[in-house]
């Protein structure tokens, strides 16, 4: 049976108590307040609630708490402009990111900071930019530059499916779907895949894309897109995106079965 918001809170708090992690409730936001390794963090349960829609999977709760602990343990002492990126994020969080640009009805482009070891991803705040000594415009430009650098270091791989090249990326970036936003995407993929391209990104680390001239091919990836979205720890969207000189936009969406 699907869990309710109250069930999600109960499961989350039980896991915190099992680990001996003290928590409170922030009076302003209503989010859970934790102190991890000296770092105070506020936790929204929106993502956890979404992942538990099909039942109270204890392993998913444990993995979510693992992520919270890992994020808190890194803190923000290791801030670096070289670790700023734009990331695709779902836009249904109770409290939105401070720096975000809508991409579709479901997804935002969010300014994030990745820890040097890749173990944690933080949404960038105004305080973080102040620590870095960067203006908002400088941080945004740097985030695009870093995406472009990651894409240059990635490998474009593909499989032939009935005459259509279905491509994916091999990269160390843990949120590879966001490479759709890299300003050099055309330069990297057009000679192998074509341009413009269509893509699906059901979670932050899952990406398929193919030449937009094969628009009907979208139907071939619908089932895997929906399955990945439903099973992912960090789901994004079941939308189909078109990436062209005009940018990234959603042109359709696969329905999620009830």
PDB file of C-alpha atoms in Angstrom:
ATOM      1  CA  UNK A   1       0.000   0.000   0.000  1.00  0.00           C
ATOM      2  CA  UNK A   2       1.365   3.491  -0.835  1.00  0.00           C
ATOM      3  CA  UNK A   3       2.621   5.491   2.105  1.00  0.00           C
ATOM      4  CA  UNK A   4       1.119   8.777   3.259  1.00  0.00           C
ATOM      5  CA  UNK A   5       3.148  11.856   4.269  1.00  0.00           C
ATOM      6  CA  UNK A   6       2.621  10.828   7.902  1.00  0.00           C
ATOM      7  CA  UNK A   7       3.931   7.318   7.156  1.00  0.00           C
ATOM      8  CA  UNK A   8       6.993   8.800   5.436  1.00  0.00           C
ATOM      9  CA  UNK A   9       7.766  10.988   8.453  1.00  0.00           C
ATOM     10  CA  UNK A  10       7.335   8.021  10.793  1.00  0.00           C
ATOM     11  CA  UNK A  11       9.671   5.792   8.765  1.00  0.00           C
ATOM     12  CA  UNK A  12      12.279   8.519   8.456  1.00  0.00           C
ATOM     13  CA  UNK A  13      12.214   9.300  12.170  1.00  0.00           C
ATOM     14  CA  UNK A  14      12.391   5.608  13.077  1.00  0.00           C
ATOM     15  CA  UNK A  15      15.529   5.243  10.958  1.00  0.00           C
ATOM     16  CA  UNK A  16      17.090   8.312  12.592  1.00  0.00           C
ATOM     17  CA  UNK A  17      16.313   6.930  16.039  1.00  0.00           C
ATOM     18  CA  UNK A  18      17.729   3.533  15.085  1.00  0.00           C
ATOM     19  CA  UNK A  19      21.000   5.249  14.228  1.00  0.00           C
ATOM     20  CA  UNK A  20      20.978   7.447  17.307  1.00  0.00           C
ATOM     21  CA  UNK A  21      20.635  10.672  15.297  1.00  0.00           C
ATOM     22  CA  UNK A  22      18.856  13.446  17.157  1.00  0.00           C
ATOM     23  CA  UNK A  23      16.450  15.664  15.253  1.00  0.00           C
ATOM     24  CA  UNK A  24      13.958  18.458  15.660  1.00  0.00           C
ATOM     25  CA  UNK A  25      11.401  20.263  13.520  1.00  0.00           C
ATOM     26  CA  UNK A  26      12.272  23.676  12.119  1.00  0.00           C
ATOM     27  CA  UNK A  27       9.373  25.983  13.137  1.00  0.00           C
ATOM     28  CA  UNK A  28       9.569  28.141  10.006  1.00  0.00           C
ATOM     29  CA  UNK A  29       9.762  25.502   7.265  1.00  0.00           C
ATOM     30  CA  UNK A  30       8.368  22.450   9.071  1.00  0.00           C
ATOM     31  CA  UNK A  31      11.338  20.410   7.863  1.00  0.00           C
ATOM     32  CA  UNK A  32      13.397  18.070   9.987  1.00  0.00           C
ATOM     33  CA  UNK A  33      16.448  19.715  11.545  1.00  0.00           C
ATOM     34  CA  UNK A  34      19.590  17.604  12.064  1.00  0.00           C
ATOM     35  CA  UNK A  35      23.168  18.245  13.101  1.00  0.00           C
ATOM     36  CA  UNK A  36      25.641  16.003  11.247  1.00  0.00           C
ATOM     37  CA  UNK A  37      29.353  16.293  12.022  1.00  0.00           C
ATOM     38  CA  UNK A  38      28.798  19.816  13.288  1.00  0.00           C
ATOM     39  CA  UNK A  39      26.807  20.868  10.228  1.00  0.00           C
ATOM     40  CA  UNK A  40      23.184  21.928  10.738  1.00  0.00           C
ATOM     41  CA  UNK A  41      20.933  20.837   7.883  1.00  0.00           C
ATOM     42  CA  UNK A  42      17.237  20.983   7.118  1.00  0.00           C
ATOM     43  CA  UNK A  43      15.756  17.939   5.394  1.00  0.00           C
ATOM     44  CA  UNK A  44      12.760  17.934   3.074  1.00  0.00           C
ATOM     45  CA  UNK A  45      11.043  14.557   2.806  1.00  0.00           C
ATOM     46  CA  UNK A  46       9.483  15.286  -0.599  1.00  0.00           C
ATOM     47  CA  UNK A  47      11.950  13.101  -2.478  1.00  0.00           C
ATOM     48  CA  UNK A  48      11.599  10.246   0.010  1.00  0.00           C
ATOM     49  CA  UNK A  49       7.812  10.452  -0.077  1.00  0.00           C
ATOM     50  CA  UNK A  50       7.864  10.256  -3.863  1.00  0.00           C
ATOM     51  CA  UNK A  51      10.114   7.187  -3.819  1.00  0.00           C
ATOM     52  CA  UNK A  52       7.767   5.442  -1.358  1.00  0.00           C
ATOM     53  CA  UNK A  53       4.618   5.964  -3.422  1.00  0.00           C
ATOM     54  CA  UNK A  54       4.378   2.248  -4.142  1.00  0.00           C
ATOM     55  CA  UNK A  55       5.005   1.064  -0.575  1.00  0.00           C
ATOM     56  CA  UNK A  56       7.085   1.472   2.596  1.00  0.00           C
ATOM     57  CA  UNK A  57      10.403   0.098   1.319  1.00  0.00           C
ATOM     58  CA  UNK A  58      12.698   0.142   4.366  1.00  0.00           C
ATOM     59  CA  UNK A  59      15.811  -0.070   2.188  1.00  0.00           C
ATOM     60  CA  UNK A  60      14.828   3.138   0.389  1.00  0.00           C
ATOM     61  CA  UNK A  61      14.432   4.913   3.713  1.00  0.00           C
ATOM     62  CA  UNK A  62      17.879   3.713   4.814  1.00  0.00           C
ATOM     63  CA  UNK A  63      19.455   4.864   1.534  1.00  0.00           C
ATOM     64  CA  UNK A  64      17.803   8.261   1.913  1.00  0.00           C
ATOM     65  CA  UNK A  65      19.209   8.656   5.426  1.00  0.00           C
ATOM     66  CA  UNK A  66      22.624   7.541   4.118  1.00  0.00           C
ATOM     67  CA  UNK A  67      22.485  10.419   1.642  1.00  0.00           C
ATOM     68  CA  UNK A  68      21.445  12.893   4.331  1.00  0.00           C
ATOM     69  CA  UNK A  69      24.311  11.813   6.591  1.00  0.00           C
ATOM     70  CA  UNK A  70      26.814  11.914   3.733  1.00  0.00           C
ATOM     71  CA  UNK A  71      25.666  15.368   2.673  1.00  0.00           C
ATOM     72  CA  UNK A  72      25.904  16.714   6.207  1.00  0.00           C
ATOM     73  CA  UNK A  73      29.311  15.148   6.753  1.00  0.00           C
ATOM     74  CA  UNK A  74      30.805  17.034   3.818  1.00  0.00           C
ATOM     75  CA  UNK A  75      29.558  20.433   4.940  1.00  0.00           C
ATOM     76  CA  UNK A  76      30.539  23.473   2.885  1.00  0.00           C
ATOM     77  CA  UNK A  77      34.152  23.976   3.959  1.00  0.00           C
ATOM     78  CA  UNK A  78      35.417  22.572   0.655  1.00  0.00           C
ATOM     79  CA  UNK A  79      33.613  25.054  -1.610  1.00  0.00           C
ATOM     80  CA  UNK A  80      35.234  25.579  -4.986  1.00  0.00           C
ATOM     81  CA  UNK A  81      34.135  27.377  -8.127  1.00  0.00           C
ATOM     82  CA  UNK A  82      35.470  24.387 -10.060  1.00  0.00           C
ATOM     83  CA  UNK A  83      32.719  22.258  -8.499  1.00  0.00           C
ATOM     84  CA  UNK A  84      29.772  24.438  -9.553  1.00  0.00           C
ATOM     85  CA  UNK A  85      27.348  22.922 -12.057  1.00  0.00           C
ATOM     86  CA  UNK A  86      23.888  23.306 -13.448  1.00  0.00           C
ATOM     87  CA  UNK A  87      21.811  20.234 -12.627  1.00  0.00           C
ATOM     88  CA  UNK A  88      18.406  19.053 -13.737  1.00  0.00           C
ATOM     89  CA  UNK A  89      16.164  18.730 -10.679  1.00  0.00           C
ATOM     90  CA  UNK A  90      12.442  18.000 -10.213  1.00  0.00           C
ATOM     91  CA  UNK A  91      10.500  21.157  -9.410  1.00  0.00           C
ATOM     92  CA  UNK A  92       8.052  19.703  -6.882  1.00  0.00           C
ATOM     93  CA  UNK A  93      10.088  20.278  -3.725  1.00  0.00           C
ATOM     94  CA  UNK A  94       8.251  22.034  -0.912  1.00  0.00           C
ATOM     95  CA  UNK A  95      10.995  24.670  -0.786  1.00  0.00           C
ATOM     96  CA  UNK A  96      12.578  25.526  -4.166  1.00  0.00           C
ATOM     97  CA  UNK A  97      16.276  26.086  -4.787  1.00  0.00           C
ATOM     98  CA  UNK A  98      17.577  29.644  -4.486  1.00  0.00           C
ATOM     99  CA  UNK A  99      19.029  29.606  -8.012  1.00  0.00           C
ATOM    100  CA  UNK A 100      16.788  27.847 -10.512  1.00  0.00           C
ATOM    101  CA  UNK A 101      15.440  28.279 -14.036  1.00  0.00           C
ATOM    102  CA  UNK A 102      12.332  26.353 -15.216  1.00  0.00           C
ATOM    103  CA  UNK A 103      13.029  23.913 -18.055  1.00  0.00           C
ATOM    104  CA  UNK A 104       9.616  22.260 -18.263  1.00  0.00           C
ATOM    105  CA  UNK A 105       6.459  21.592 -16.273  1.00  0.00           C
ATOM    106  CA  UNK A 106       8.416  19.026 -14.225  1.00  0.00           C
ATOM    107  CA  UNK A 107      12.074  20.017 -14.189  1.00  0.00           C
ATOM    108  CA  UNK A 108      14.202  23.026 -13.214  1.00  0.00           C
ATOM    109  CA  UNK A 109      17.791  23.879 -13.987  1.00  0.00           C
ATOM    110  CA  UNK A 110      19.358  24.312 -10.516  1.00  0.00           C
ATOM    111  CA  UNK A 111      22.765  25.696  -9.533  1.00  0.00           C
ATOM    112  CA  UNK A 112      24.568  23.042  -7.458  1.00  0.00           C
ATOM    113  CA  UNK A 113      27.944  22.412  -5.837  1.00  0.00           C
ATOM    114  CA  UNK A 114      29.468  18.939  -5.924  1.00  0.00           C
ATOM    115  CA  UNK A 115      31.940  17.956  -3.233  1.00  0.00           C
ATOM    116  CA  UNK A 116      35.465  17.295  -4.601  1.00  0.00           C
ATOM    117  CA  UNK A 117      35.117  13.544  -4.037  1.00  0.00           C
ATOM    118  CA  UNK A 118      31.697  13.493  -5.735  1.00  0.00           C
ATOM    119  CA  UNK A 119      30.013  12.189  -2.606  1.00  0.00           C
ATOM    120  CA  UNK A 120      27.576  15.046  -2.018  1.00  0.00           C
ATOM    121  CA  UNK A 121      25.615  17.559  -4.062  1.00  0.00           C
ATOM    122  CA  UNK A 122      24.372  20.786  -2.460  1.00  0.00           C
ATOM    123  CA  UNK A 123      21.983  23.329  -3.892  1.00  0.00           C
ATOM    124  CA  UNK A 124      23.903  26.598  -4.032  1.00  0.00           C
ATOM    125  CA  UNK A 125      22.751  29.364  -1.695  1.00  0.00           C
ATOM    126  CA  UNK A 126      23.489  33.082  -1.591  1.00  0.00           C
ATOM    127  CA  UNK A 127      25.715  32.443   1.439  1.00  0.00           C
ATOM    128  CA  UNK A 128      27.759  29.939  -0.546  1.00  0.00           C
ATOM    129  CA  UNK A 129      28.311  32.420  -3.365  1.00  0.00           C
ATOM    130  CA  UNK A 130      29.415  34.980  -0.784  1.00  0.00           C
ATOM    131  CA  UNK A 131      31.955  32.481   0.567  1.00  0.00           C
ATOM    132  CA  UNK A 132      33.206  31.880  -2.965  1.00  0.00           C
ATOM    133  CA  UNK A 133      33.382  35.589  -3.732  1.00  0.00           C
ATOM    134  CA  UNK A 134      31.287  35.154  -6.881  1.00  0.00           C
ATOM    135  CA  UNK A 135      28.371  37.111  -8.262  1.00  0.00           C
ATOM    136  CA  UNK A 136      25.306  35.205  -9.402  1.00  0.00           C
ATOM    137  CA  UNK A 137      26.241  35.797 -13.053  1.00  0.00           C
ATOM    138  CA  UNK A 138      29.815  34.603 -12.503  1.00  0.00           C
ATOM    139  CA  UNK A 139      28.607  31.442 -10.754  1.00  0.00           C
ATOM    140  CA  UNK A 140      26.129  30.687 -13.533  1.00  0.00           C
ATOM    141  CA  UNK A 141      28.807  31.078 -16.214  1.00  0.00           C
ATOM    142  CA  UNK A 142      31.225  28.899 -14.248  1.00  0.00           C
ATOM    143  CA  UNK A 143      28.558  26.205 -13.875  1.00  0.00           C
ATOM    144  CA  UNK A 144      28.131  26.064 -17.659  1.00  0.00           C
ATOM    145  CA  UNK A 145      31.915  25.985 -18.141  1.00  0.00           C
ATOM    146  CA  UNK A 146      32.227  23.040 -15.756  1.00  0.00           C
ATOM    147  CA  UNK A 147      29.442  21.144 -17.521  1.00  0.00           C
ATOM    148  CA  UNK A 148      31.209  21.700 -20.830  1.00  0.00           C
ATOM    149  CA  UNK A 149      34.471  20.402 -19.355  1.00  0.00           C
ATOM    150  CA  UNK A 150      32.737  17.286 -17.992  1.00  0.00           C
ATOM    151  CA  UNK A 151      31.149  16.612 -21.373  1.00  0.00           C
ATOM    152  CA  UNK A 152      34.503  16.944 -23.163  1.00  0.00           C
ATOM    153  CA  UNK A 153      35.853  14.270 -20.804  1.00  0.00           C
ATOM    154  CA  UNK A 154      32.842  11.996 -21.327  1.00  0.00           C
ATOM    155  CA  UNK A 155      32.586   9.222 -23.901  1.00  0.00           C
ATOM    156  CA  UNK A 156      29.626   9.083 -26.272  1.00  0.00           C
ATOM    157  CA  UNK A 157      28.547   5.457 -26.705  1.00  0.00           C
ATOM    158  CA  UNK A 158      25.682   4.138 -28.800  1.00  0.00           C
ATOM    159  CA  UNK A 159      23.810   1.072 -29.956  1.00  0.00           C
ATOM    160  CA  UNK A 160      22.062   0.588 -33.295  1.00  0.00           C
ATOM    161  CA  UNK A 161      18.360  -0.085 -32.732  1.00  0.00           C
ATOM    162  CA  UNK A 162      16.593  -0.710 -36.036  1.00  0.00           C
ATOM    163  CA  UNK A 163      18.763   1.836 -37.807  1.00  0.00           C
ATOM    164  CA  UNK A 164      18.601   4.487 -35.078  1.00  0.00           C
ATOM    165  CA  UNK A 165      21.636   5.302 -32.956  1.00  0.00           C
ATOM    166  CA  UNK A 166      20.518   5.249 -29.320  1.00  0.00           C
ATOM    167  CA  UNK A 167      23.247   7.029 -27.386  1.00  0.00           C
ATOM    168  CA  UNK A 168      24.343   7.354 -23.797  1.00  0.00           C
ATOM    169  CA  UNK A 169      27.317   8.896 -21.988  1.00  0.00           C
ATOM    170  CA  UNK A 170      30.096   7.325 -19.971  1.00  0.00           C
ATOM    171  CA  UNK A 171      31.211   9.902 -17.403  1.00  0.00           C
ATOM    172  CA  UNK A 172      32.329  10.218 -13.798  1.00  0.00           C
ATOM    173  CA  UNK A 173      29.750  12.958 -13.203  1.00  0.00           C
ATOM    174  CA  UNK A 174      27.119  11.389 -10.897  1.00  0.00           C
ATOM    175  CA  UNK A 175      24.287  13.434 -12.412  1.00  0.00           C
ATOM    176  CA  UNK A 176      24.949  12.724 -16.091  1.00  0.00           C
ATOM    177  CA  UNK A 177      21.432  13.723 -17.204  1.00  0.00           C
ATOM    178  CA  UNK A 178      22.474  17.337 -16.644  1.00  0.00           C
ATOM    179  CA  UNK A 179      25.021  17.098 -19.456  1.00  0.00           C
ATOM    180  CA  UNK A 180      22.050  17.787 -21.729  1.00  0.00           C
ATOM    181  CA  UNK A 181      22.517  21.388 -20.557  1.00  0.00           C
ATOM    182  CA  UNK A 182      26.192  21.600 -21.543  1.00  0.00           C
ATOM    183  CA  UNK A 183      26.770  24.444 -24.026  1.00  0.00           C
ATOM    184  CA  UNK A 184      29.034  22.248 -26.159  1.00  0.00           C
ATOM    185  CA  UNK A 185      26.558  19.363 -26.563  1.00  0.00           C
ATOM    186  CA  UNK A 186      26.198  19.907 -30.327  1.00  0.00           C
ATOM    187  CA  UNK A 187      29.958  20.015 -30.808  1.00  0.00           C
ATOM    188  CA  UNK A 188      30.384  16.694 -28.997  1.00  0.00           C
ATOM    189  CA  UNK A 189      27.489  14.643 -30.406  1.00  0.00           C
ATOM    190  CA  UNK A 190      26.434  15.889 -33.831  1.00  0.00           C
ATOM    191  CA  UNK A 191      28.978  13.977 -35.915  1.00  0.00           C
ATOM    192  CA  UNK A 192      28.112  10.688 -34.182  1.00  0.00           C
ATOM    193  CA  UNK A 193      24.392  11.006 -33.388  1.00  0.00           C
ATOM    194  CA  UNK A 194      23.113  14.004 -35.331  1.00  0.00           C
ATOM    195  CA  UNK A 195      21.588  17.340 -34.367  1.00  0.00           C
ATOM    196  CA  UNK A 196      19.218  18.378 -32.869  1.00  0.00           C
ATOM    197  CA  UNK A 197      18.592  15.485 -30.483  1.00  0.00           C
ATOM    198  CA  UNK A 198      15.743  14.073 -28.433  1.00  0.00           C
ATOM    199  CA  UNK A 199      16.399  12.673 -24.967  1.00  0.00           C
ATOM    200  CA  UNK A 200      14.876  11.051 -21.907  1.00  0.00           C
ATOM    201  CA  UNK A 201      16.288  11.582 -18.412  1.00  0.00           C
ATOM    202  CA  UNK A 202      14.076   9.691 -15.940  1.00  0.00           C
ATOM    203  CA  UNK A 203      16.611  10.099 -13.135  1.00  0.00           C
ATOM    204  CA  UNK A 204      19.699  12.193 -12.472  1.00  0.00           C
ATOM    205  CA  UNK A 205      22.138   9.466 -13.575  1.00  0.00           C
ATOM    206  CA  UNK A 206      20.207   7.995 -16.532  1.00  0.00           C
ATOM    207  CA  UNK A 207      20.259   9.446 -20.029  1.00  0.00           C
ATOM    208  CA  UNK A 208      19.313   8.213 -23.500  1.00  0.00           C
ATOM    209  CA  UNK A 209      19.384  10.438 -26.587  1.00  0.00           C
ATOM    210  CA  UNK A 210      19.014  10.078 -30.344  1.00  0.00           C
ATOM    211  CA  UNK A 211      18.681  12.244 -33.461  1.00  0.00           C
ATOM    212  CA  UNK A 212      15.515  14.335 -33.502  1.00  0.00           C
ATOM    213  CA  UNK A 213      14.801  13.292 -37.095  1.00  0.00           C
ATOM    214  CA  UNK A 214      13.733   9.930 -35.620  1.00  0.00           C
ATOM    215  CA  UNK A 215      10.899  11.392 -33.556  1.00  0.00           C
ATOM    216  CA  UNK A 216       8.852   8.172 -33.660  1.00  0.00           C
ATOM    217  CA  UNK A 217      11.664   6.328 -31.889  1.00  0.00           C
ATOM    218  CA  UNK A 218      10.511   7.896 -28.608  1.00  0.00           C
ATOM    219  CA  UNK A 219       7.910   5.153 -28.342  1.00  0.00           C
ATOM    220  CA  UNK A 220      10.675   2.554 -28.122  1.00  0.00           C
ATOM    221  CA  UNK A 221      12.066   4.006 -24.878  1.00  0.00           C
ATOM    222  CA  UNK A 222       8.781   4.771 -23.116  1.00  0.00           C
ATOM    223  CA  UNK A 223       8.587   1.621 -20.993  1.00  0.00           C
ATOM    224  CA  UNK A 224      12.185   1.813 -19.748  1.00  0.00           C
ATOM    225  CA  UNK A 225      11.790   5.542 -19.044  1.00  0.00           C
ATOM    226  CA  UNK A 226       8.733   5.008 -16.844  1.00  0.00           C
ATOM    227  CA  UNK A 227      10.281   1.996 -15.087  1.00  0.00           C
ATOM    228  CA  UNK A 228      13.501   3.866 -14.325  1.00  0.00           C
ATOM    229  CA  UNK A 229      11.570   6.887 -13.043  1.00  0.00           C
ATOM    230  CA  UNK A 230       9.497   4.749 -10.697  1.00  0.00           C
ATOM    231  CA  UNK A 231      12.481   2.834  -9.316  1.00  0.00           C
ATOM    232  CA  UNK A 232      15.077   5.617  -9.100  1.00  0.00           C
ATOM    233  CA  UNK A 233      16.386   7.060  -5.867  1.00  0.00           C
ATOM    234  CA  UNK A 234      16.586  10.471  -7.561  1.00  0.00           C
ATOM    235  CA  UNK A 235      13.809  10.581 -10.183  1.00  0.00           C
ATOM    236  CA  UNK A 236      13.545  13.500 -12.599  1.00  0.00           C
ATOM    237  CA  UNK A 237      10.789  13.190 -15.172  1.00  0.00           C
ATOM    238  CA  UNK A 238       9.199  10.948 -17.802  1.00  0.00           C
ATOM    239  CA  UNK A 239       9.262  13.830 -20.288  1.00  0.00           C
ATOM    240  CA  UNK A 240      10.891  13.694 -23.714  1.00  0.00           C
ATOM    241  CA  UNK A 241      13.253  16.636 -24.228  1.00  0.00           C
ATOM    242  CA  UNK A 242      14.359  18.276 -27.437  1.00  0.00           C
ATOM    243  CA  UNK A 243      17.797  19.890 -27.352  1.00  0.00           C
ATOM    244  CA  UNK A 244      18.577  22.301 -30.179  1.00  0.00           C
ATOM    245  CA  UNK A 245      20.081  25.735 -30.741  1.00  0.00           C
ATOM    246  CA  UNK A 246      17.063  27.118 -28.870  1.00  0.00           C
ATOM    247  CA  UNK A 247      17.990  25.181 -25.731  1.00  0.00           C
ATOM    248  CA  UNK A 248      16.358  22.299 -23.866  1.00  0.00           C
ATOM    249  CA  UNK A 249      12.562  21.947 -23.831  1.00  0.00           C
ATOM    250  CA  UNK A 250      10.033  19.209 -23.117  1.00  0.00           C
ATOM    251  CA  UNK A 251       7.930  18.136 -26.110  1.00  0.00           C
ATOM    252  CA  UNK A 252       5.964  15.295 -24.536  1.00  0.00           C
ATOM    253  CA  UNK A 253       5.620  13.048 -21.508  1.00  0.00           C
ATOM    254  CA  UNK A 254       5.124   9.340 -20.909  1.00  0.00           C
ATOM    255  CA  UNK A 255       2.170   8.681 -18.553  1.00  0.00           C
ATOM    256  CA  UNK A 256       2.796   6.902 -15.278  1.00  0.00           C
ATOM    257  CA  UNK A 257       0.362   4.007 -14.669  1.00  0.00           C
ATOM    258  CA  UNK A 258      -1.893   4.293 -11.625  1.00  0.00           C
TER     259      UNK A 258
END
